PDB file of C-alpha atoms in Angstrom:
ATOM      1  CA  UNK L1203     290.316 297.378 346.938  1.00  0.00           C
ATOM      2  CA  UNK L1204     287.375 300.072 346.502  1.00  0.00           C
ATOM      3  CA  UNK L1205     287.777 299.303 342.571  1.00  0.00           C
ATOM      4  CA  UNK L1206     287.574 295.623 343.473  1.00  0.00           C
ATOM      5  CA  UNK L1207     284.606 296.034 344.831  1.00  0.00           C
ATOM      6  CA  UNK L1208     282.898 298.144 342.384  1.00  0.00           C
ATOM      7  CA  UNK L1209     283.954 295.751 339.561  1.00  0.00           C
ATOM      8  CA  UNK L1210     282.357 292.661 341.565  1.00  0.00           C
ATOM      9  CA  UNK L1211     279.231 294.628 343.198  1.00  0.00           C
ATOM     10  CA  UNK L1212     276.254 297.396 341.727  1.00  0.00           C
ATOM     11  CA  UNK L1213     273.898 299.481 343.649  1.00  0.00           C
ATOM     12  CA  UNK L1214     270.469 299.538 342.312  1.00  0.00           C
ATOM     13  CA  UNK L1215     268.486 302.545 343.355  1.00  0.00           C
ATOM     14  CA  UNK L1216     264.601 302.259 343.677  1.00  0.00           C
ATOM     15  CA  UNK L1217     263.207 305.579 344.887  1.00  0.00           C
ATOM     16  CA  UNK L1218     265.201 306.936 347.841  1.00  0.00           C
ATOM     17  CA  UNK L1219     266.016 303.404 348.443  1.00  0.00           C
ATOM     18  CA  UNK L1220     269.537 301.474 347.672  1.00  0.00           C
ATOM     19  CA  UNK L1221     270.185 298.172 347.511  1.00  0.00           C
ATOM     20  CA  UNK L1222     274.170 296.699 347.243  1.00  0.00           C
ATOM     21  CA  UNK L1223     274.527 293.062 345.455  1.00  0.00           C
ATOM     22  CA  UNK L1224     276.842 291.263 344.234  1.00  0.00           C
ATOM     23  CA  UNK L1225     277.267 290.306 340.557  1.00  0.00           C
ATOM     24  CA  UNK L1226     278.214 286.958 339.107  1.00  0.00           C
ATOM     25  CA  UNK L1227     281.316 286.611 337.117  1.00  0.00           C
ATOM     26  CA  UNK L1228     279.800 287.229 333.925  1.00  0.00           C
ATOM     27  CA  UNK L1229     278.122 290.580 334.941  1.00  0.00           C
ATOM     28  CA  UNK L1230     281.504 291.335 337.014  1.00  0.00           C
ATOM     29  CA  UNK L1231     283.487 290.583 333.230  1.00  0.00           C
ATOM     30  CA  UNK L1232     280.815 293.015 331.807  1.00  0.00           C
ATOM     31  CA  UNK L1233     281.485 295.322 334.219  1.00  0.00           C
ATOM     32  CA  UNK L1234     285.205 294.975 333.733  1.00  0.00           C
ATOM     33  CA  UNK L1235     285.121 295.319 329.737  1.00  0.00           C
ATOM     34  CA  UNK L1236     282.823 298.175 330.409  1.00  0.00           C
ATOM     35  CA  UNK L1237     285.387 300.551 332.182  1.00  0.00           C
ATOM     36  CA  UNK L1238     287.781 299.270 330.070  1.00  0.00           C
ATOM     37  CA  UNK L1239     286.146 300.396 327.463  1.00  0.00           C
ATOM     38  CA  UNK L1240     284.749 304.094 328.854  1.00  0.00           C
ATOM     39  CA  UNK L1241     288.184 304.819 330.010  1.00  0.00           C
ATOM     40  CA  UNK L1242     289.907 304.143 326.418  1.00  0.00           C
ATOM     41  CA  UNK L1243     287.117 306.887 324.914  1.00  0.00           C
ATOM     42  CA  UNK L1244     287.220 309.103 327.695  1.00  0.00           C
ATOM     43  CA  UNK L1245     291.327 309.112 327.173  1.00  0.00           C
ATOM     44  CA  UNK L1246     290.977 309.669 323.751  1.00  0.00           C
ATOM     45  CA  UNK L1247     288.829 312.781 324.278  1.00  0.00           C
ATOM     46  CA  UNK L1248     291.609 314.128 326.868  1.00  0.00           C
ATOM     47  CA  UNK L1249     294.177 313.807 324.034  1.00  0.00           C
ATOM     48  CA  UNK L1250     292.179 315.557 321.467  1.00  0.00           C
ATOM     49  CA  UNK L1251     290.969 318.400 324.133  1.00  0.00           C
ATOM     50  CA  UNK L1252     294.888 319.000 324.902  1.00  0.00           C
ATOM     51  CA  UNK L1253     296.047 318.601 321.665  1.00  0.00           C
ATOM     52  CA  UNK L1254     293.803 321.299 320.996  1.00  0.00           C
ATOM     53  CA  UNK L1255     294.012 323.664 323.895  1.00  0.00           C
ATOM     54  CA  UNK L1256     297.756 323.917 322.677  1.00  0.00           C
ATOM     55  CA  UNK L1257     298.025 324.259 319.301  1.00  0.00           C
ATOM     56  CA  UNK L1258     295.466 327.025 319.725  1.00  0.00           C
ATOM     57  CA  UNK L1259     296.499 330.731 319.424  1.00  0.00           C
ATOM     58  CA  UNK L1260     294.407 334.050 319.954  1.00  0.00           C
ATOM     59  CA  UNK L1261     296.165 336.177 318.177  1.00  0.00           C
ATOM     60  CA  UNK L1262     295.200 334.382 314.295  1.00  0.00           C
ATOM     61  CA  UNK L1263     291.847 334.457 313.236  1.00  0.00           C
ATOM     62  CA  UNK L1264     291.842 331.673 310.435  1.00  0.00           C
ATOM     63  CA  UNK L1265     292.833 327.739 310.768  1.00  0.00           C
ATOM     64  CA  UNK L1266     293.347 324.544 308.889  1.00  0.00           C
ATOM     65  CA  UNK L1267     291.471 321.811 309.873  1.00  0.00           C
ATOM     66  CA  UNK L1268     292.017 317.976 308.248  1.00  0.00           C
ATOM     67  CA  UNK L1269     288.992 315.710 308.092  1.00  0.00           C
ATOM     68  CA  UNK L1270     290.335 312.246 307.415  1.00  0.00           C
ATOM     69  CA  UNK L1271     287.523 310.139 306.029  1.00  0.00           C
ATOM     70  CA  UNK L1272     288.281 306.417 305.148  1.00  0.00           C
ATOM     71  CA  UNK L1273     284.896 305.734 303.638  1.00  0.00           C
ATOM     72  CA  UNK L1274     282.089 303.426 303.335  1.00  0.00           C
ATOM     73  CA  UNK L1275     282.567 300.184 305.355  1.00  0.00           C
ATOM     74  CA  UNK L1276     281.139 297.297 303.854  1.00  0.00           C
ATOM     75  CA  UNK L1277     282.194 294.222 305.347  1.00  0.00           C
ATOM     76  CA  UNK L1278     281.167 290.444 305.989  1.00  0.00           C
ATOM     77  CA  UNK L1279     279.074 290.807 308.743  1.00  0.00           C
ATOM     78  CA  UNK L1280     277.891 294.559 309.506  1.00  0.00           C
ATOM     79  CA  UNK L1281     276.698 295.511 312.845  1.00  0.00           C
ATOM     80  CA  UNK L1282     275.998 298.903 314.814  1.00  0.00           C
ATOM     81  CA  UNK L1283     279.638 300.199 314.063  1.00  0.00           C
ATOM     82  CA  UNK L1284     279.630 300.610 310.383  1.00  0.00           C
ATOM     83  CA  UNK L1285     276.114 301.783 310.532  1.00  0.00           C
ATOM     84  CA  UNK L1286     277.766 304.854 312.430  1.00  0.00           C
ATOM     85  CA  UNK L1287     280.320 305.189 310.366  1.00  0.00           C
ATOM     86  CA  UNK L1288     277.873 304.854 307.331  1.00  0.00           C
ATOM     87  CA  UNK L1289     275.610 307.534 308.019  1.00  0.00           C
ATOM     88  CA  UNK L1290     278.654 309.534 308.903  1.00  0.00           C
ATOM     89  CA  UNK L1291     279.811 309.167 305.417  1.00  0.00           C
ATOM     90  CA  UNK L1292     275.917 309.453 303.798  1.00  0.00           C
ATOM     91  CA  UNK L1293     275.528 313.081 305.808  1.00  0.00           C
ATOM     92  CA  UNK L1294     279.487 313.972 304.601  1.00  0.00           C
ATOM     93  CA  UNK L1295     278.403 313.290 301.060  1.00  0.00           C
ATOM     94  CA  UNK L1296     275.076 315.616 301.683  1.00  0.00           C
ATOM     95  CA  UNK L1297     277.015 318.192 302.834  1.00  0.00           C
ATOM     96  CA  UNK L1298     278.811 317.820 299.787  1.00  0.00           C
ATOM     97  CA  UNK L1299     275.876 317.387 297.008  1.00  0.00           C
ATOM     98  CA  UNK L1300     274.066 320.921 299.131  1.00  0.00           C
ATOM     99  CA  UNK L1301     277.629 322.958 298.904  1.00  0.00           C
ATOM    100  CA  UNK L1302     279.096 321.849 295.721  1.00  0.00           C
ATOM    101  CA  UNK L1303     276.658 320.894 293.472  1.00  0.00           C
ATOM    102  CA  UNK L1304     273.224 322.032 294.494  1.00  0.00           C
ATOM    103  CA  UNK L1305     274.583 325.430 295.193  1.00  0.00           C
ATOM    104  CA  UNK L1306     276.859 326.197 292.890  1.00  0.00           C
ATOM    105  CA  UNK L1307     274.325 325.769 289.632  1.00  0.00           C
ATOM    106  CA  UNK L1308     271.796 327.460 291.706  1.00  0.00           C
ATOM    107  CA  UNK L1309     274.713 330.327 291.695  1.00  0.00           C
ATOM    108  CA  UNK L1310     275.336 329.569 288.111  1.00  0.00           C
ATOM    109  CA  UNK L1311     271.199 330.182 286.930  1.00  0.00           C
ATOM    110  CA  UNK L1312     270.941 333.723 289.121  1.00  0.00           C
ATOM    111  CA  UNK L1313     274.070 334.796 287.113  1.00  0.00           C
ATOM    112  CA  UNK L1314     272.543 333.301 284.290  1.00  0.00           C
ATOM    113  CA  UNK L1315     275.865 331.690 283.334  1.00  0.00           C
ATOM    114  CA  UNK L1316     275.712 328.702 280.601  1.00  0.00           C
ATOM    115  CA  UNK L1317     276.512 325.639 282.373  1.00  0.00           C
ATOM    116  CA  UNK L1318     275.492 321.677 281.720  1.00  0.00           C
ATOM    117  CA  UNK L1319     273.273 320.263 284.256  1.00  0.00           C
ATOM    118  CA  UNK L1320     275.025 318.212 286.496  1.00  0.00           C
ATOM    119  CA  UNK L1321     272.165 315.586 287.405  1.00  0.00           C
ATOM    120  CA  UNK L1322     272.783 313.986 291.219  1.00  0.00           C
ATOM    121  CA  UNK L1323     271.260 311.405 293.566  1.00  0.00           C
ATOM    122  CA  UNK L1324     270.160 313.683 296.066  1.00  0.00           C
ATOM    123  CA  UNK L1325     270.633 311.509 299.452  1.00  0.00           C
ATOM    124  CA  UNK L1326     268.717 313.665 302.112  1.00  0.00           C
ATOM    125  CA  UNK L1327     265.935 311.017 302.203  1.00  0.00           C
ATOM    126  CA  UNK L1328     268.173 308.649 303.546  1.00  0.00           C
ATOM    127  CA  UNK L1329     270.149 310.595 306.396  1.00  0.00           C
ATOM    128  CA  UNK L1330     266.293 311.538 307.375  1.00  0.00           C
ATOM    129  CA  UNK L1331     265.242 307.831 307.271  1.00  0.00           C
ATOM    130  CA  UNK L1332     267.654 307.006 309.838  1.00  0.00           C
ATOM    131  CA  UNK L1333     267.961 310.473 312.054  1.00  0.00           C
ATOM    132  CA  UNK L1334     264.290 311.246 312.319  1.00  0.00           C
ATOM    133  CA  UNK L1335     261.653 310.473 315.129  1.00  0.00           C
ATOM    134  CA  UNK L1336     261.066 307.090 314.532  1.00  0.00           C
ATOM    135  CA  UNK L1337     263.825 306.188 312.479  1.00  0.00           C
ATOM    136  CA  UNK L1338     266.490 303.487 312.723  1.00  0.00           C
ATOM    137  CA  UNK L1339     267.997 305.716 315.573  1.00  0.00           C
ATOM    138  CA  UNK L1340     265.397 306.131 317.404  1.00  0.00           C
ATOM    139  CA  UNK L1341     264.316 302.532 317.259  1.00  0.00           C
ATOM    140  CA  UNK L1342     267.556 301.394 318.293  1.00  0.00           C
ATOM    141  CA  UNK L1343     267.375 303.650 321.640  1.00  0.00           C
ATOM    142  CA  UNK L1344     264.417 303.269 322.111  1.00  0.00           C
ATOM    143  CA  UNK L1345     264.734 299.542 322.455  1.00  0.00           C
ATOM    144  CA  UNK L1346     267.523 299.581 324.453  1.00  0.00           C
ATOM    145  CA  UNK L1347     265.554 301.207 327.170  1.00  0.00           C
ATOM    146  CA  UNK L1348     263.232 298.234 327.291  1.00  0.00           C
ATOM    147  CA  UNK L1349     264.646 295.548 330.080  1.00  0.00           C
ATOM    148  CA  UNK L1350     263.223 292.792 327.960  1.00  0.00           C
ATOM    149  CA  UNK L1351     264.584 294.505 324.721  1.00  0.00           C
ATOM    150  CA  UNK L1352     266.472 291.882 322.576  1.00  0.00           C
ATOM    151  CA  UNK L1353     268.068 292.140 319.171  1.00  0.00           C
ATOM    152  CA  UNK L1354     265.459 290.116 317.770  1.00  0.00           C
ATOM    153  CA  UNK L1355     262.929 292.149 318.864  1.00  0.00           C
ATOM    154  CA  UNK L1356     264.792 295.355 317.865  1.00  0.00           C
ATOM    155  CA  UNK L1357     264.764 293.698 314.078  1.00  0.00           C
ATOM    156  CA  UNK L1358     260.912 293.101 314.758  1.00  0.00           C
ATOM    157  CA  UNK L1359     260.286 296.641 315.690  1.00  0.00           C
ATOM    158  CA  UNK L1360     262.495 297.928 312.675  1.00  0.00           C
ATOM    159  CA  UNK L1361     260.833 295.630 310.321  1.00  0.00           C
ATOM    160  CA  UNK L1362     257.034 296.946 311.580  1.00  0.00           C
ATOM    161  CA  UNK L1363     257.756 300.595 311.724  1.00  0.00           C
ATOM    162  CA  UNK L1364     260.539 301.741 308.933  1.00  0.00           C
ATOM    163  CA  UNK L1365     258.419 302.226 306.632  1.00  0.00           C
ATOM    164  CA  UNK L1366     260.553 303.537 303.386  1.00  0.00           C
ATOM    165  CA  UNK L1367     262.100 302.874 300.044  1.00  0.00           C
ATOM    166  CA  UNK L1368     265.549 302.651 301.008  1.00  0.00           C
ATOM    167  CA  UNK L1369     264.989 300.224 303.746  1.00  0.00           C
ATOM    168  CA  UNK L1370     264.125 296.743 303.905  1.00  0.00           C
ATOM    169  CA  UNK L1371     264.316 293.528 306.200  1.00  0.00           C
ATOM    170  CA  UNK L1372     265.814 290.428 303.931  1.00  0.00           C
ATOM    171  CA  UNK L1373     264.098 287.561 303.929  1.00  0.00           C
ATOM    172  CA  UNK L1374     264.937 284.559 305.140  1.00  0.00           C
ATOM    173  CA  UNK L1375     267.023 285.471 308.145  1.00  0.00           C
ATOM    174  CA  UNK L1376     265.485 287.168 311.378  1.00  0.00           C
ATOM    175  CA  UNK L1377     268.502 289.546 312.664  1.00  0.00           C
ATOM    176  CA  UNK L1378     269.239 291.583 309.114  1.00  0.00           C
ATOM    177  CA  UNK L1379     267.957 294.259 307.079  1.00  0.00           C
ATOM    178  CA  UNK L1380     269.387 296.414 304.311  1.00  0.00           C
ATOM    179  CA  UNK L1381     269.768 299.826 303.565  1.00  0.00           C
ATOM    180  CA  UNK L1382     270.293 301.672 300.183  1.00  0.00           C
ATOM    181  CA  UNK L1383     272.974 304.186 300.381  1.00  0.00           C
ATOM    182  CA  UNK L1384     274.060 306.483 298.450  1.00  0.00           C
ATOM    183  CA  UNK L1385     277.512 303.970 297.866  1.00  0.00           C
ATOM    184  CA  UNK L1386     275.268 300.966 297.173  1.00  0.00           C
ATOM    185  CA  UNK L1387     273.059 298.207 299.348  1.00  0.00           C
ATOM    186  CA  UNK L1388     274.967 297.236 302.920  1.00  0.00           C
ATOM    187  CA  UNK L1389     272.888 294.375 304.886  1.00  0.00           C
ATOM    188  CA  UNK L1390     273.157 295.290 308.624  1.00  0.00           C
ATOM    189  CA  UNK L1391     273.041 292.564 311.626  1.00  0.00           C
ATOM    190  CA  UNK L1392     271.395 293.294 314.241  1.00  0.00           C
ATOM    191  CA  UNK L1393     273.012 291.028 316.792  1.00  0.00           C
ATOM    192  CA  UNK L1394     274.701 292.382 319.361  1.00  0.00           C
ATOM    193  CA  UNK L1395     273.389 296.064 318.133  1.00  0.00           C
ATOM    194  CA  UNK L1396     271.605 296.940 321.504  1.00  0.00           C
ATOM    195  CA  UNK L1397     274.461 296.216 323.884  1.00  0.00           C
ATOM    196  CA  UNK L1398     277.087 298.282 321.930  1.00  0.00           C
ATOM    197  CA  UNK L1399     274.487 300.830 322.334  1.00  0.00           C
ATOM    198  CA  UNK L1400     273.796 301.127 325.747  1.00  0.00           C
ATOM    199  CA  UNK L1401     276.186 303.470 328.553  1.00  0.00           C
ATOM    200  CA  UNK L1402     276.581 300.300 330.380  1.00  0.00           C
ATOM    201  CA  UNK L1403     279.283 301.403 332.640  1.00  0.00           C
ATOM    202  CA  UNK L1404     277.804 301.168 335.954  1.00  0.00           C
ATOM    203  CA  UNK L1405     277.468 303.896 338.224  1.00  0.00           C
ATOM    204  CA  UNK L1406     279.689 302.351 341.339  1.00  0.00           C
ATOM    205  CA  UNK L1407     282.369 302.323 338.523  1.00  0.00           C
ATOM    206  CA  UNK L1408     281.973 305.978 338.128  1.00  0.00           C
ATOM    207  CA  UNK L1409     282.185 306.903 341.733  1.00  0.00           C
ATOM    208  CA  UNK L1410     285.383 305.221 342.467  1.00  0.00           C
ATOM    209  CA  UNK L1411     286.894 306.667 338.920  1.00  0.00           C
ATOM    210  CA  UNK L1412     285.587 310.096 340.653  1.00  0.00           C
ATOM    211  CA  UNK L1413     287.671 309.473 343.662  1.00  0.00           C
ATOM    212  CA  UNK L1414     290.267 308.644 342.349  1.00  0.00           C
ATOM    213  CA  UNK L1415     293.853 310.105 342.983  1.00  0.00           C
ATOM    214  CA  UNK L1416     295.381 310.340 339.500  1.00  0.00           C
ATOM    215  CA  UNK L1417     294.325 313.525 338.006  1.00  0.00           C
ATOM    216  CA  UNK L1418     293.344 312.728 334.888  1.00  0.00           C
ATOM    217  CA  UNK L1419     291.232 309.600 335.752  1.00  0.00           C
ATOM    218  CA  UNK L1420     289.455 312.188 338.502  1.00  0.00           C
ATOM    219  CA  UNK L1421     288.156 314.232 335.631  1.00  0.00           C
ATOM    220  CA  UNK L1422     287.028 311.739 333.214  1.00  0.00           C
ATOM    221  CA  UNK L1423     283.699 311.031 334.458  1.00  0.00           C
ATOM    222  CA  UNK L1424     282.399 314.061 336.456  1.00  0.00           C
ATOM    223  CA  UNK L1425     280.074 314.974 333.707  1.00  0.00           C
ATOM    224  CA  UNK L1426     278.938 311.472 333.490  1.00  0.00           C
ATOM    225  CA  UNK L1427     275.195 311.794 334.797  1.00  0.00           C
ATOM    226  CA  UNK L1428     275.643 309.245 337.652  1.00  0.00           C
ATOM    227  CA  UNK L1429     278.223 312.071 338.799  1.00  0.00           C
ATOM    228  CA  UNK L1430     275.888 314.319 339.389  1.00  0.00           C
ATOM    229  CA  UNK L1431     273.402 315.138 342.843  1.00  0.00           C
ATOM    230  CA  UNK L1432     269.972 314.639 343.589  1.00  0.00           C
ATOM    231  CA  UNK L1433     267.204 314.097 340.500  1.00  0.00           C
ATOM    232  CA  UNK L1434     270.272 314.554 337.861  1.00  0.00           C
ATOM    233  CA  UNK L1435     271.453 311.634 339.398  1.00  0.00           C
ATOM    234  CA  UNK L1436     269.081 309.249 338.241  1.00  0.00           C
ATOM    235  CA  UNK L1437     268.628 310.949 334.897  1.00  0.00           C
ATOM    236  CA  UNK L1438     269.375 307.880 331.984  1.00  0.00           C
ATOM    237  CA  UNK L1439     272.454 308.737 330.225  1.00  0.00           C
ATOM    238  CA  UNK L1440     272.073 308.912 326.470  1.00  0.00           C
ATOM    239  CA  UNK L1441     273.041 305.934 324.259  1.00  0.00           C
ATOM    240  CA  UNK L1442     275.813 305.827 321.839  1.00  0.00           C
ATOM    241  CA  UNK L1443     273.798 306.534 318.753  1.00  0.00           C
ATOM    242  CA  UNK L1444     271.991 309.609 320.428  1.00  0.00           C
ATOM    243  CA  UNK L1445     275.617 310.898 321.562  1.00  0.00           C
ATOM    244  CA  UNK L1446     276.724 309.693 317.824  1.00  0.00           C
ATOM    245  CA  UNK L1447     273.855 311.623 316.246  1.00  0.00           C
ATOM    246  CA  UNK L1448     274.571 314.919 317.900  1.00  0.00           C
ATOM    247  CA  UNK L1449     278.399 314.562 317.335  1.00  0.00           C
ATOM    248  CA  UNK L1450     277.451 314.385 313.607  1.00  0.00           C
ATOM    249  CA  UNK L1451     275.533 317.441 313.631  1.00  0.00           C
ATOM    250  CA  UNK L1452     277.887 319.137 315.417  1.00  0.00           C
ATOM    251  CA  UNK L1453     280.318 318.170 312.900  1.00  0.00           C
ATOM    252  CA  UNK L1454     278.319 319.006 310.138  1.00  0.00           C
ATOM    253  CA  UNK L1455     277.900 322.690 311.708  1.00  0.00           C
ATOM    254  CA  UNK L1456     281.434 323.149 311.931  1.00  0.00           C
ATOM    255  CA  UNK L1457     281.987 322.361 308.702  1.00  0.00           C
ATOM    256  CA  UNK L1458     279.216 324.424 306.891  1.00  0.00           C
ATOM    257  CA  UNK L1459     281.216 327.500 308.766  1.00  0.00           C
ATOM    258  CA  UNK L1460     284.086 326.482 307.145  1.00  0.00           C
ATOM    259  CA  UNK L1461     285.498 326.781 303.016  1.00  0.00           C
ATOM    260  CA  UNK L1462     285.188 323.613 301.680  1.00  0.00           C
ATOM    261  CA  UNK L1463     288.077 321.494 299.912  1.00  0.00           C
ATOM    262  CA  UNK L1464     288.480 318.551 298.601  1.00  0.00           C
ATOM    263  CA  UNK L1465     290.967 315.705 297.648  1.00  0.00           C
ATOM    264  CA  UNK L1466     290.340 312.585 296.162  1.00  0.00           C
ATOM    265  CA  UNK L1467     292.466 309.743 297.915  1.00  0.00           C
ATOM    266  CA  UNK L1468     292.444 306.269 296.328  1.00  0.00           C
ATOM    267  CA  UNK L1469     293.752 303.066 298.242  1.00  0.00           C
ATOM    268  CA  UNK L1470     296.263 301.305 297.371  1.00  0.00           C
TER     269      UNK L1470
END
């Protein structure tokens, strides 16, 4: 009954004040899809945390770890997904162009070994295009903040302030633009972009999840900001590509600690 109500009803806070109303059924669907969708990630991450917990063992200092990396997406229509995925893969292949190539002949000329040049697209100038302070991820959380924000005016706002090589809005349509990776040219849309963005599971949803008696459900949320007390409480949680950004940096840490190696899969 309690999750009932929280799927059919949000509190809206307004300074120390609350107010409780009730949400059509399109908002209440939305809500719905939301959890739906906050639980399947938040399950995932239990998985990997106790998958982890229990293969791991004190007493050995070294480990194997398997990065499985499909590749490039380029499909029919591409939207906020394989842009993730995409950068993934353009910071993966930086990673690989500073550790393999860049250092190793740098290696090669202090030892003043003979070697042939190997001549590479160096790719930084793209993972910066979209990671920096003003970038495509910025842009794309920053307009999801706005409550008039729209896709159309998130392509607007892309098209007037991405100001580099590798990026361009195509003509003729008013929700795509292109970027040049390192794999080739991939025309994003950018319908739908700002709601696959946003943490839009509401905060009565996380409340009842946080009372709830199955264990695992219980801890899911409690580090979700709408969890927490006071000021915290109110803090805006960060949107997927902020949370994706970090993840990839993270990554890309964990990695760099690590010795590289590499094999070349081909699909069938």
């Amino acid at each position: 009954r309690e999750l009932g109500d929280a799927l059919t009803h949000r509190t809206v806070k307004s300074g120390i004040e609350s107010v409780r109303t009730g949400l059509p059924v399109e908002k209440a669907n939305f809500a719905r899809d939301s959890l739906a969708k906050s639980l399947y990630g938040k399950v995932f991450e239990w998985i990997v945390q106790r998958a982890n917990e229990t293969i791991h063992c004190e007493q050995f200092s070294t480990s194997i770890g398997v990065l499985d990396i499909y590749g490039f997406e380029i499909l029919g229509v591409n939207g906020f997904e394989q842009l993730c995925i995409n950068h993934t893969n353009e910071r993966l292949h930086q990673l690989f162009i500073e550790l393999t190539l860049r250092r190793e002949q740098e290696e090669y000329r202090k030892e003043g070994i003979a070697w042939s040049k190997v001549d590479f697209f160096d790719n930084l100038p793209i993972c910066t295009m979209i990671e920096k302070r003003g970038g495509v991820y910025s842009l794309i959380d920053e307009e999801s903040i706005f409550p008039q924000g729209s896709d159309a005016s998130l392509m607007k706002k892309l098209g007037n302030n991405v100001r580099d090589r590798f990026f361009r809005p195509v003509r003729g349509t008013e929700s795509q633009f292109e970027i040049q990776h390192y794999a080739g040219k991939v025309t994003y849309d950018t319908t739908g972009m700002l709601e696959s963005n946003k943490d839009t599971l509401f905060s009565d949803l996380v409340h009842v999840s946080n009372r709830a008696q199955n264990p695992i459900v219980y801890s899911l949320f409690q580090d979700h900001p709408a969890a927490e007390k006071g000021r915290k409480a109110n803090k805006r949680p960060p949107t997927t590509c902020m949370q994706y950004k970090k993840q990839v940096f993270d990554l890309m840490d964990t990695l760099k600690s690590c010795n590289q190696h590499y094999i070349r899969c081909i699909k069938p």
